[in-house]
XYZ file of C-alpha atoms in Angstrom:
622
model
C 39.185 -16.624 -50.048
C 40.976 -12.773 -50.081
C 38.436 -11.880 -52.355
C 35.278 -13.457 -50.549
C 36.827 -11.451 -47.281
C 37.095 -8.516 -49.394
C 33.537 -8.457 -50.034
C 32.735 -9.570 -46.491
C 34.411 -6.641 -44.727
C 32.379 -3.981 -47.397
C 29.627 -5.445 -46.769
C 29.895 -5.608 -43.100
C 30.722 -2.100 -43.116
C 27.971 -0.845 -45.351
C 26.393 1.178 -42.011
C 29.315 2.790 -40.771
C 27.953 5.354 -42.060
C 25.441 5.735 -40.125
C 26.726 5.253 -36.969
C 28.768 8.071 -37.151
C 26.369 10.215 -37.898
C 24.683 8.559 -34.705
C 27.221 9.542 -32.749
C 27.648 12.774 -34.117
C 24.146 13.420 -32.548
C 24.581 11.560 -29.302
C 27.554 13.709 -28.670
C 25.684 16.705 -29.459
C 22.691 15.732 -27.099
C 21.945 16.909 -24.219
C 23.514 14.904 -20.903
C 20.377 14.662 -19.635
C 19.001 12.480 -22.870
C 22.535 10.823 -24.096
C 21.624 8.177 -21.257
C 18.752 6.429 -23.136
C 20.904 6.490 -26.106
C 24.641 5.715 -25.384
C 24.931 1.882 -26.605
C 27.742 -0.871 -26.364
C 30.317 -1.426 -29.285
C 28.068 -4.497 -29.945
C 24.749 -4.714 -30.786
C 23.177 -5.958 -27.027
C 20.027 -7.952 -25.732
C 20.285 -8.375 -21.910
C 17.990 -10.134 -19.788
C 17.618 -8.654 -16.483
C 15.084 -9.410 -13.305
C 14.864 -11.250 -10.207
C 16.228 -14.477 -8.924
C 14.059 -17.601 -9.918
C 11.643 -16.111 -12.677
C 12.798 -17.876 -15.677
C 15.351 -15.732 -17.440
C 17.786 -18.683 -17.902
C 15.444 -20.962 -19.263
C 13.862 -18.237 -21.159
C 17.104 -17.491 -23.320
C 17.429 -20.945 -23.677
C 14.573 -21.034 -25.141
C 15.206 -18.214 -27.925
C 18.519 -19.667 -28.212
C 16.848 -22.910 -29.762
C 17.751 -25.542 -26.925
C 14.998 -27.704 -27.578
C 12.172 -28.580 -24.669
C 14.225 -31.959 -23.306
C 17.959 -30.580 -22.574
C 16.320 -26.811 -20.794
C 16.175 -28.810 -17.585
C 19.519 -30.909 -18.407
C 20.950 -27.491 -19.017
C 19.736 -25.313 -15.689
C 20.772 -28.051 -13.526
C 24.425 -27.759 -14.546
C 24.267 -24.083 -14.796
C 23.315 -24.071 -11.431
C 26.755 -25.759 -10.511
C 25.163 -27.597 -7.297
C 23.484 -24.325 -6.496
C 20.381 -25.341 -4.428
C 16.614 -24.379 -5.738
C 15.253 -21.092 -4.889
C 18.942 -19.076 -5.516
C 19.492 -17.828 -8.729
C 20.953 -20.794 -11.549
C 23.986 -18.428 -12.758
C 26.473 -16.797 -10.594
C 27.797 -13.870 -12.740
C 26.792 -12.761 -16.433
C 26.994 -15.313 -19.283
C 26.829 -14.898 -23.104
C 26.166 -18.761 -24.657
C 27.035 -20.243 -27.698
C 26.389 -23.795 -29.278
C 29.686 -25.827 -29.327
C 30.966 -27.995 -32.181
C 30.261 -30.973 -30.364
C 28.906 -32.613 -27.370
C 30.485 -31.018 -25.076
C 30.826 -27.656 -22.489
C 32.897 -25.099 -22.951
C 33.258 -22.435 -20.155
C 35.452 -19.206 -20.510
C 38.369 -19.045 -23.370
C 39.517 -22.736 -22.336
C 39.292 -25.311 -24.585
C 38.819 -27.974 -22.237
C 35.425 -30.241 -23.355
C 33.385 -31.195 -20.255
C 30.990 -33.184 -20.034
C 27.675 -32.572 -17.717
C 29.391 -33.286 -13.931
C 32.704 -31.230 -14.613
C 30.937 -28.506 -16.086
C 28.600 -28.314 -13.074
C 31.615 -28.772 -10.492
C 33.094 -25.543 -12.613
C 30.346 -23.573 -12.452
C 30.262 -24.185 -8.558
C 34.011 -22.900 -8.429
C 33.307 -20.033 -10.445
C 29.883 -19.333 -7.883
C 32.190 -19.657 -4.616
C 35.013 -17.590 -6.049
C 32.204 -14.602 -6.846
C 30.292 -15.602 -3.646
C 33.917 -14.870 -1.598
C 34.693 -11.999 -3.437
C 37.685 -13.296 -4.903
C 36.901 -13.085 -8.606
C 36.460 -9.461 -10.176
C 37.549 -9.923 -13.262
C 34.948 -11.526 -15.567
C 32.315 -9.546 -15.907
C 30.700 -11.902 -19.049
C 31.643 -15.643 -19.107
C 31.062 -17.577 -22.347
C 29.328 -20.511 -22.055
C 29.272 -22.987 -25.415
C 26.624 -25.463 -25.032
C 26.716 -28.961 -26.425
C 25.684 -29.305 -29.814
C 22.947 -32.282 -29.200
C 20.668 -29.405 -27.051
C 20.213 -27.321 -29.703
C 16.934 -27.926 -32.187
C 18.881 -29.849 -35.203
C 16.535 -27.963 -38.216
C 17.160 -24.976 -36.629
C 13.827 -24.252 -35.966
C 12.581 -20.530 -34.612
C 15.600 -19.685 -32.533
C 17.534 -16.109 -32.281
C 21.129 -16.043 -34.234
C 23.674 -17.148 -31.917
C 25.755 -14.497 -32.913
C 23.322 -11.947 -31.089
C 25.444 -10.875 -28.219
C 22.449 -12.018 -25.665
C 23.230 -11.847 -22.081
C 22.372 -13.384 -18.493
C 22.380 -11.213 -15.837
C 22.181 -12.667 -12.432
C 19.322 -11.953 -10.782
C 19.046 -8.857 -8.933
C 17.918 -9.527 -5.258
C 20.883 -11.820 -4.712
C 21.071 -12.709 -0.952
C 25.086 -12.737 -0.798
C 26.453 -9.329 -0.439
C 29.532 -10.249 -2.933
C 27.426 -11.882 -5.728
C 25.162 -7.965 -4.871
C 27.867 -6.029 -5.645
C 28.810 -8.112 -8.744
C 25.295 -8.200 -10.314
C 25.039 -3.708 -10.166
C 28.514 -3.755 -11.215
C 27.635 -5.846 -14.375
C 23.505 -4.286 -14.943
C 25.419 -0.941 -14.493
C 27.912 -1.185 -17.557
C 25.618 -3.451 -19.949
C 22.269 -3.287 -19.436
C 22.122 0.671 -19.057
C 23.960 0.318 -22.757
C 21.973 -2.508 -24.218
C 20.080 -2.120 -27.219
C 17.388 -4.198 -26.290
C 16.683 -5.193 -22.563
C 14.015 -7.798 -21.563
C 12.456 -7.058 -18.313
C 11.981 -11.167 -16.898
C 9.135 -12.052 -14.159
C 6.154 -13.675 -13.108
C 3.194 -12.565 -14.106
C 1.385 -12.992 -10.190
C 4.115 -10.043 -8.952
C 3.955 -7.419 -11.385
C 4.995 -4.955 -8.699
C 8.668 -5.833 -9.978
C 8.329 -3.527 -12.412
C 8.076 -0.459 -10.352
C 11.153 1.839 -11.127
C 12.441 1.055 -7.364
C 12.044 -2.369 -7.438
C 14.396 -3.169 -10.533
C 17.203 -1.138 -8.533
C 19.193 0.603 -11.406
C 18.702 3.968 -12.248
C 19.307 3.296 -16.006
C 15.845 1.471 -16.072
C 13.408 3.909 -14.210
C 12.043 5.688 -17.015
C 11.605 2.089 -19.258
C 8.386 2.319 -19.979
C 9.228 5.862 -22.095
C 11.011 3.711 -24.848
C 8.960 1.167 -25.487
C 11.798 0.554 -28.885
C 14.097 -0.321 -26.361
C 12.276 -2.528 -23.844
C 10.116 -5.782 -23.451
C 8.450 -7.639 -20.642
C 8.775 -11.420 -20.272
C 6.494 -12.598 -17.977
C 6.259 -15.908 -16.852
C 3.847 -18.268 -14.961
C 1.004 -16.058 -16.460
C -1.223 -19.122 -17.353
C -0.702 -21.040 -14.350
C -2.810 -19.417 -11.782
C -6.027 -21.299 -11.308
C -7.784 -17.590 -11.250
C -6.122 -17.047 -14.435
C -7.508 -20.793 -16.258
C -10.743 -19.796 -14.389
C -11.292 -16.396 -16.668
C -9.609 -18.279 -19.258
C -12.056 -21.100 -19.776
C -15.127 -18.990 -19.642
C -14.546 -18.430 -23.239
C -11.624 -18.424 -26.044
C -9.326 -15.781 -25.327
C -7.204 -13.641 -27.649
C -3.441 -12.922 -27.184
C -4.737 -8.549 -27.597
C -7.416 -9.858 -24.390
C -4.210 -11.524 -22.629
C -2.204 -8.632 -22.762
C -5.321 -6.401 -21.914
C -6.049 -8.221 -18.880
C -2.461 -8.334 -17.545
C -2.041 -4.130 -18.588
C -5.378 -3.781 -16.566
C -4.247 -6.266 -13.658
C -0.510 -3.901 -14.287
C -2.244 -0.144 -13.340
C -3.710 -1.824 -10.181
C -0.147 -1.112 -8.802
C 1.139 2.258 -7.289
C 2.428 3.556 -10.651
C 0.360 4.174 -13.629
C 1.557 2.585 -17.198
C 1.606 4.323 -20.099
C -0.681 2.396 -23.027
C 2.039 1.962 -25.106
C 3.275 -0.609 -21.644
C 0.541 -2.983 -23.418
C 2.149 -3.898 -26.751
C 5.294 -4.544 -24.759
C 4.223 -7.788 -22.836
C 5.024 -11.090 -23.699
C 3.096 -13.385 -21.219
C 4.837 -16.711 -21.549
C 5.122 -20.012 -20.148
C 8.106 -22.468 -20.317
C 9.963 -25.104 -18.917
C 8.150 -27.186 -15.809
C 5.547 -24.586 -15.640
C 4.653 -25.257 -19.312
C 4.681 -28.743 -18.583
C 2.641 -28.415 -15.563
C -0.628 -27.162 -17.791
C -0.388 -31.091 -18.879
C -3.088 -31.900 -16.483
C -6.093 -29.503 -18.187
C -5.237 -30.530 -21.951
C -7.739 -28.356 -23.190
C -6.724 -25.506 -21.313
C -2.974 -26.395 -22.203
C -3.602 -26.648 -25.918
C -5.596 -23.201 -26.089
C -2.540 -22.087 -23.791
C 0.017 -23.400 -26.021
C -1.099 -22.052 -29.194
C -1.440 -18.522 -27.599
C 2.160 -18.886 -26.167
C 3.298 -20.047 -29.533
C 2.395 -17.027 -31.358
C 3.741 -14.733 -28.548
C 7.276 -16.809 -28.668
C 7.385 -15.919 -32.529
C 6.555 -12.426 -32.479
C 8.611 -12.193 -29.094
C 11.664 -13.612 -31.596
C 10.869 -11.570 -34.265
C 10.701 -8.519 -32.360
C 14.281 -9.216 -30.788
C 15.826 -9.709 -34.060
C 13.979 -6.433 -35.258
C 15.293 -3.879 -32.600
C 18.511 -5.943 -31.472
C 19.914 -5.148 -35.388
C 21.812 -2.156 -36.462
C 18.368 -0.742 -37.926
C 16.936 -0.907 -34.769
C 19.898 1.149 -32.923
C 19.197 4.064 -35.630
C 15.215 3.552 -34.769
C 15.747 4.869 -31.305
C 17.074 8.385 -32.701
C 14.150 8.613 -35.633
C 11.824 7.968 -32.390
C 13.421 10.132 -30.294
C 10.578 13.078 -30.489
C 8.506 10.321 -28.662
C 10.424 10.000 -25.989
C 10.706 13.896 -25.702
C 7.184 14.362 -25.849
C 6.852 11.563 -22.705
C 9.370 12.447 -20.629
C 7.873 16.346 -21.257
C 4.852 15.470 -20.085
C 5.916 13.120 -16.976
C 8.060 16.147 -15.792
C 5.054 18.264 -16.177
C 2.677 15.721 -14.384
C 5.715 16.039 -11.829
C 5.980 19.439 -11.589
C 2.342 20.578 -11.407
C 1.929 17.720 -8.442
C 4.704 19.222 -6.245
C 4.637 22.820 -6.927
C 0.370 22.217 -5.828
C 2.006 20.554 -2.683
C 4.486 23.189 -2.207
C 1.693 25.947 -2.498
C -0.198 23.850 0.245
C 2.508 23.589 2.544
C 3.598 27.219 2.074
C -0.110 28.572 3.062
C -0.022 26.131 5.920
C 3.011 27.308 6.764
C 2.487 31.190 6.678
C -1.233 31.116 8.638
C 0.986 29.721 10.994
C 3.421 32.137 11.478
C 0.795 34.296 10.840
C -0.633 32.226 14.262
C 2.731 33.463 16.081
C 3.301 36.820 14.836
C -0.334 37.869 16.457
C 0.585 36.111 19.723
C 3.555 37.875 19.688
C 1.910 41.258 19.168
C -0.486 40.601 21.563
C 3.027 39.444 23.552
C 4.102 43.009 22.985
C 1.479 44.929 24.155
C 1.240 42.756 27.080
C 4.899 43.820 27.405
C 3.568 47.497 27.222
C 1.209 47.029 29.745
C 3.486 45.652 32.507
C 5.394 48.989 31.716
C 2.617 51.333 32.536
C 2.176 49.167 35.772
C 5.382 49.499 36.674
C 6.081 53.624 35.857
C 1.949 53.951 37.897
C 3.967 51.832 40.695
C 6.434 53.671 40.947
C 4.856 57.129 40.511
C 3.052 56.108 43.804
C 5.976 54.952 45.415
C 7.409 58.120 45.134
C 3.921 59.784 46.214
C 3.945 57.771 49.250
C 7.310 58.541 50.513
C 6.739 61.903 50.083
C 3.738 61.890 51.931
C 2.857 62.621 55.554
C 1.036 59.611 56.370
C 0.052 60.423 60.219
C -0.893 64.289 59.044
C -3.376 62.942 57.248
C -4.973 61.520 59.940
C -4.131 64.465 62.082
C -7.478 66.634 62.753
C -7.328 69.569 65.120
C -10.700 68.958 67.948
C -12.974 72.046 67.832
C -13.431 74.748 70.413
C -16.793 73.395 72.700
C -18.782 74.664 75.210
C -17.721 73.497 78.731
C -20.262 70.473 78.480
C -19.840 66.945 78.909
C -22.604 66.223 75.592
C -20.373 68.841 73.801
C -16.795 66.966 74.366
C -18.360 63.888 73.576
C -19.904 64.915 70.706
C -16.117 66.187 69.501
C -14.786 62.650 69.999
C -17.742 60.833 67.949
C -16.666 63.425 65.034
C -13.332 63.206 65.719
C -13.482 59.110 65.747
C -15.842 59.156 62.518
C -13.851 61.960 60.794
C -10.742 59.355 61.272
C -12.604 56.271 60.034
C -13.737 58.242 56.952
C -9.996 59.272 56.122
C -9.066 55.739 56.318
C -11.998 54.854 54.270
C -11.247 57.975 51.471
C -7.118 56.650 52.024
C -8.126 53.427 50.863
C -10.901 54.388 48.188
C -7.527 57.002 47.119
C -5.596 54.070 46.637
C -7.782 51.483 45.352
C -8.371 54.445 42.249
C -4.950 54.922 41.432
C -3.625 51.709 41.093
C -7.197 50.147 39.758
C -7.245 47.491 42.622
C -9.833 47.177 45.811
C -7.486 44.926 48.474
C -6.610 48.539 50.773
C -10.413 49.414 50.152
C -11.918 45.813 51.629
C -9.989 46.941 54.880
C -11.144 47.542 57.853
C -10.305 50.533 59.790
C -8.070 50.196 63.177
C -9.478 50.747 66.551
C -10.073 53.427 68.076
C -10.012 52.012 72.054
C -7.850 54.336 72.764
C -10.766 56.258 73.292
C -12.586 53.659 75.455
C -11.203 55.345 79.042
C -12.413 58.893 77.789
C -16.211 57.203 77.043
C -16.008 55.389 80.131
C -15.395 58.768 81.918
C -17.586 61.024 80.311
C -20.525 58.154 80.812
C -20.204 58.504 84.444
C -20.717 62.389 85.075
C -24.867 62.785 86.240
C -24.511 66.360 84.538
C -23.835 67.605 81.962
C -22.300 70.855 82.687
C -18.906 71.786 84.145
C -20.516 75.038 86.003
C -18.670 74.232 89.466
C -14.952 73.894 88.020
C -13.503 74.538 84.634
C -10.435 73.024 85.836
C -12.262 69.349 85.475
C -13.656 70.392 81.675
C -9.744 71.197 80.615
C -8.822 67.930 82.362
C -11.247 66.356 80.056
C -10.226 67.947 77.145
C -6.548 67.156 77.898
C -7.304 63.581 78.324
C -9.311 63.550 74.948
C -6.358 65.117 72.921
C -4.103 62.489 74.386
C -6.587 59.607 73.076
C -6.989 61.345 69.672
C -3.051 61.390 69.621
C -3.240 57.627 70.498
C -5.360 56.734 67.930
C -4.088 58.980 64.890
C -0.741 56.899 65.911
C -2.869 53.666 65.274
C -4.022 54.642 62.360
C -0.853 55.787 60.862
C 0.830 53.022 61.733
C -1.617 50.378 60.315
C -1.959 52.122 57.430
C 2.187 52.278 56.585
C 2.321 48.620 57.241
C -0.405 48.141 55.096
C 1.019 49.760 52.426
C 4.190 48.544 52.505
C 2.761 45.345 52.349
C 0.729 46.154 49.005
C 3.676 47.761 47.558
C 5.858 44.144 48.106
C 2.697 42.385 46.691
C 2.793 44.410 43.761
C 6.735 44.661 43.429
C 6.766 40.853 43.572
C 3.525 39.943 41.376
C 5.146 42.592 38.897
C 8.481 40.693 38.831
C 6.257 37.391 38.340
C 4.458 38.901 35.441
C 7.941 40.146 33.780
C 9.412 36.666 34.274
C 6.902 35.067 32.592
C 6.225 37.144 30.236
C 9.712 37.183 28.955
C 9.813 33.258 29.294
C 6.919 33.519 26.937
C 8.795 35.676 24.516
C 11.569 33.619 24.012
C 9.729 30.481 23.302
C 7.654 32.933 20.989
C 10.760 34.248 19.162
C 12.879 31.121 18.717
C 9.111 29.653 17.202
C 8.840 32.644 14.642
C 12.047 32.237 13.957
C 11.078 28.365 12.929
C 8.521 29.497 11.050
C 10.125 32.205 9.343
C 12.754 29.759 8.399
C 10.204 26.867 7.108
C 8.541 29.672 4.698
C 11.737 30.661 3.774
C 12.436 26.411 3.010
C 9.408 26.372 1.266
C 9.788 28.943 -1.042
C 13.267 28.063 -1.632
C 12.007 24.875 -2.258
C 9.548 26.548 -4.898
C 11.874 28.380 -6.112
C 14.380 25.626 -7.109
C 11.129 23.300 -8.472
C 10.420 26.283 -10.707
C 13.918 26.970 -11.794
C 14.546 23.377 -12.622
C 11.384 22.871 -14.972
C 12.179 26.081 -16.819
C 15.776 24.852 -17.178
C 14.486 21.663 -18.177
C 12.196 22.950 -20.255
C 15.092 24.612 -21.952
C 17.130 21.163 -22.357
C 14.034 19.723 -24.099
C 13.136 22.644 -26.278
C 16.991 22.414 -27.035
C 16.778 18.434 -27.500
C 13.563 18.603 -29.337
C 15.133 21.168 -31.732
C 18.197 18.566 -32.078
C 16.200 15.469 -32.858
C 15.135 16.994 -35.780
C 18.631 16.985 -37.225
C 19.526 13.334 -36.718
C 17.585 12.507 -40.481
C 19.760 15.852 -41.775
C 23.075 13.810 -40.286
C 22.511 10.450 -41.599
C 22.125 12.224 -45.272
C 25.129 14.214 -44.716
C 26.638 11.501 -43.795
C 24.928 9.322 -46.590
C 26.608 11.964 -49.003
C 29.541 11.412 -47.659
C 29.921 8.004 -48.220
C 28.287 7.892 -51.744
C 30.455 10.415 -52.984
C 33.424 8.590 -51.186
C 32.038 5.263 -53.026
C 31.817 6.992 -56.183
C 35.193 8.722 -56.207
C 37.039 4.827 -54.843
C 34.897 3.447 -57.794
C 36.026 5.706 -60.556
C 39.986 4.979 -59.293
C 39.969 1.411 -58.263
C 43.072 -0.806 -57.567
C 42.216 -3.539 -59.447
C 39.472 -5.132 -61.470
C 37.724 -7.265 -58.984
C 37.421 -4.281 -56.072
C 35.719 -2.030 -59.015
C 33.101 -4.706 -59.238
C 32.935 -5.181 -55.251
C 32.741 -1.278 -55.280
C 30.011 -1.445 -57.862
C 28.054 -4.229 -55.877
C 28.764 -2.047 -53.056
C 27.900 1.194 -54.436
C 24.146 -0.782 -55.681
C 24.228 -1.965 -51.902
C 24.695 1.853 -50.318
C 22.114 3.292 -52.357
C 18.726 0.571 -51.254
C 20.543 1.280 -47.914
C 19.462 4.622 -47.302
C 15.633 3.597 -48.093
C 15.890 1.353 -45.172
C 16.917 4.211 -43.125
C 14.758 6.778 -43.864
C 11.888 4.114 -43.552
C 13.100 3.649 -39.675
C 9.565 5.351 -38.756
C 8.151 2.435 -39.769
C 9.960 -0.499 -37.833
């Protein structure tokens, strides 16, 4: 038996290798890229998606438990969980046990069907209530009589393959639990089976599987496979189906097609990855169209063995070193997503930053045209004031003043001075008004009418009555007239003065006041003007910052990819460095052995190494 160990722990060894000259390029790569490659000490498959899609029954399945015990099995996984909530509670690796019996955890207590379901309820409540945090994988051991006794197509049950809970959990606890758990195994998996029904592909949209680890899955197409489930059961679906036999390439066509009908648009290397199956009671519910069940069957057949064989291939350590050799691939995609990316929101960016400079383009002209408005109101305002000053310092009744004209003693004569005299005064008033309405561009002085001029009414009346017209018998009376005259003219240039200092005063409050109406508004306009170019200034200045970042990030990221594409090349230059290594180790234990029987194993071992590195440098291939 030491020597059958011996043998055992070379051989299980033969790839060490290897993996540390995979990990001497994941810890060289860049951060940004180490995600899709970091992996768990063991190799992983884990089986992630939403509540009630299958994923139990589905590992099941690959596990080998044959058609009769998946129901048997479900209903005591679900520990007295009701339909339509997810069958298991936290993650669970399963095994077959040596007998009839379940075996939960690391106790060795057998239980049959009842007290395993009754345990699996406890365990439910306790992660339900937030009381159990420590198990993050629970291993269930199944009993013996579910598994297929020839063996059958099953996966190894040594294949660390695990059930994750389903992600849209309604209890906040069991939440928490289920990202807690995806977060630390499924982001490290090796393989990771995207689970659910084939009528709501939308779960496959980056945001609906809720873990960052999985939004760029369908990049590594190595790495990933969809399960879907319920595909054949649709009556549409049997409808296109029995118009004619269908091919398992025309299955996955119609369901890629039926896939880039969503809001996100699938890569064609998405195709190859789906695995439209059906299994448990929806398998058994095609019973009732046997033709259409036994054209289903055969279809679903062939998918469950290439579905197997594809899980073995890539969950194996050759399919862990696969992912570097492909790397480039997932370079070049992830390249050319970020430049899809990038050209779409730097085009947006460019929109929004011309929309947003014509408009404060739109504000900077009001606010010009704001500013010579402001420069207007100031020229009012000095012209205002300019004939302010001009009218205080004017004399307004010597303007109205006229000296009356030497006559002949005649009554036509004095008449005639106080028709000038009253017309001379009128047209003053008139040319006052006209003055005014010139300087200050405005016609409300000019529209008035001049004051009266009754004082002159008694001198009219007067004159009117004399029969002659001259004074020939007494100059005395023609001086009396005269006087009287000069006292009416006096009279009425008071009138006139009077009315037209009132009326000016008024004008001058008009315009004081509508000038300090103007001002207000005008400066009520400039500070809702200012704090909006200010806006605009600053949502330019967000936009091109904006721009600015977009455009530093792709160049830097253009650098980390130049830098990781450069690195990927070297991952074939460390596994023969590494190969080297080893065969020169094997060589140098093999020409100093401790015994006998290890130079033999290290022969045996030595043939082993060297067909190993074939295999590796064929990992293009598988």
């Amino acid at each position: 038996m030491h020597k059958v160990a011996m043998w055992l722990e070379k051989y299980s060894n033969r790839y060490r290798w290897a993996y540390d000259a995979y990990q001497r390029f994941i810890d060289e790569l860049d951060p940004s890229l180490a995600g899709d490659f970091n992996r768990a000490s063991h190799v992983t498959v884990a089986v992630y998606g939403a509540t009630q899609v299958g994923k139990t029954t589905l590992i099941l399945d690959l596990l080998g438990v044959t058609g009769k015990s998946l129901e048997r099995a479900t209903s005591v996984l679900r520990g007295e969980q009701r339909m339509g909530k997810s069958s298991t509670a936290c993650a669970i690796r399963y095994g077959r046990s040596n007998d009839d019996y379940w075996y939960i955890g690391d106790h060795d207590d057998a239980l049959d069907d009842e007290s395993a379901r009754v345990q699996f309820s406890a365990i439910r409540t306790e992660l339900e209530e937030g009381r159990e945090q420590s198990v993050d994988v629970l291993s269930v051991r199944l009993p013996s009589m579910f598994f297929e006794q020839r063996g059958g197509d099953a996966l190894s049950l040594d294949l660390r393959i695990l059930d994750i809970p389903g992600i849209n959990a309604v209890n906040e606890a069991e939440q928490a639990q289920v990202a807690r758990v995806a977060e630390k195994y499924v982001a490290t998996a090796d393989l990771i089976l995207l689970v659910g029904r084939a009528d709501d592909l939308g779960f496959l949209h980056p945001s609906r599987l809720k873990l960052a680890a999985l939004s760029e899955w369908m990049l590594q197409p190595n790495r990933y496979r969809v399960v879907l489930s319920y595909t054949f059961s649709p009556a549409s679906f049997k409808a296109w189906f029995g118009q004619d036999e269908r091919t398992l390439a025309q299955v996955r066509a119609k369901l890629y097609q039926e896939l880039g009908t969503h809001d996100y648009k699938p890569s064609k290397s998405v195709e190859s990855m789906l695995y439209p199956l059906e299994f448990g009671d929806s398998l058994q519910s095609l019973g009732a169209t046997p033709e259409y069940h036994l054209a289903a069957v055969k279809l679903i057949q062939q998918l469950r063995r290439e579905l197997l064989a594809s899980i073995t291939e890539s969950a194996s350590p050759y399919g862990r070193l696969a992912s570097a050799f492909k790397m480039k691939t997932l370079i070049d995609a992830k390249l050319e997503r970020e430049q899809v990316h990038y050209e779409k929101h730097r085009k947006e960016l460019e929109v929004d930053l011309q929309i947003a400079l014509d408009e404060l383009e739109q504000v900077e002209g009001l606010l010009s045209n704001c500013q010579k408005e402001s420069r207007a109101l100031d020229h009012h305002k000095r012209r205002l004031c300019r004939y302010l000053k001009l009218y205080q310092g004017s004399d307004v009744r010597r303007f109205f003043t006229q000296p009356l004209p030497s006559t002949t003693e005649s009554v036509s004569a004095l008449k005639l001075v106080a028709m000038q005299f009253e017309n001379g005064i009128q047209a003053k008033w008139k040319m006052m008004c006209e003055r005014h309405a010139h300087r200050q561009a405005h016609v409300r002085l000019a529209e008035l009418s001049p004051p009266t001029t009754s004082a002159l009414s008694s001198f009219y009346q007067k004159i009117n009555r004399y029969l002659t017209d001259g004074y020939w018998w007494s100059s005395e009376n023609f001086r009396t007239d005269r006087s009287m005259l000069q006292g009416a003219v006096e009279k009425v240039v008071d009138t006139y003065a009077e009315a037209a200092t009132l009326e000016i005063q008024k004008y001058f409050e008009y315009q004081v006041s509508g000038l300090k109406r103007k001002y207000s508004d005008y400066k009520r306009r400039l500070v809702v003007m200012e704090i909006t170019l200010a806006e605009r200034q600053q949502r330019v200045e967000g936009i091109q910052g904006k721009r600015h970042y977009l455009e530093q990030a792709h160049a830097q990221f253009k650098t980390r990819i130049q830098f990781s594409m450069e690195h990927s090349q070297k991952f074939e230059q460390y596994i023969l460095e590494a190969f080297l290594a080893e065969l020169n180790r094997a060589r140098e234990v093999l020409r100093r052995p401790a015994n006998a029987t290890e130079q033999i194993y290290d022969m045996f071992y030595l043939r082993v190494l060297l067909g190993e590195l074939d295999k590796m440098l064929e990992g293009n291939k598988f």
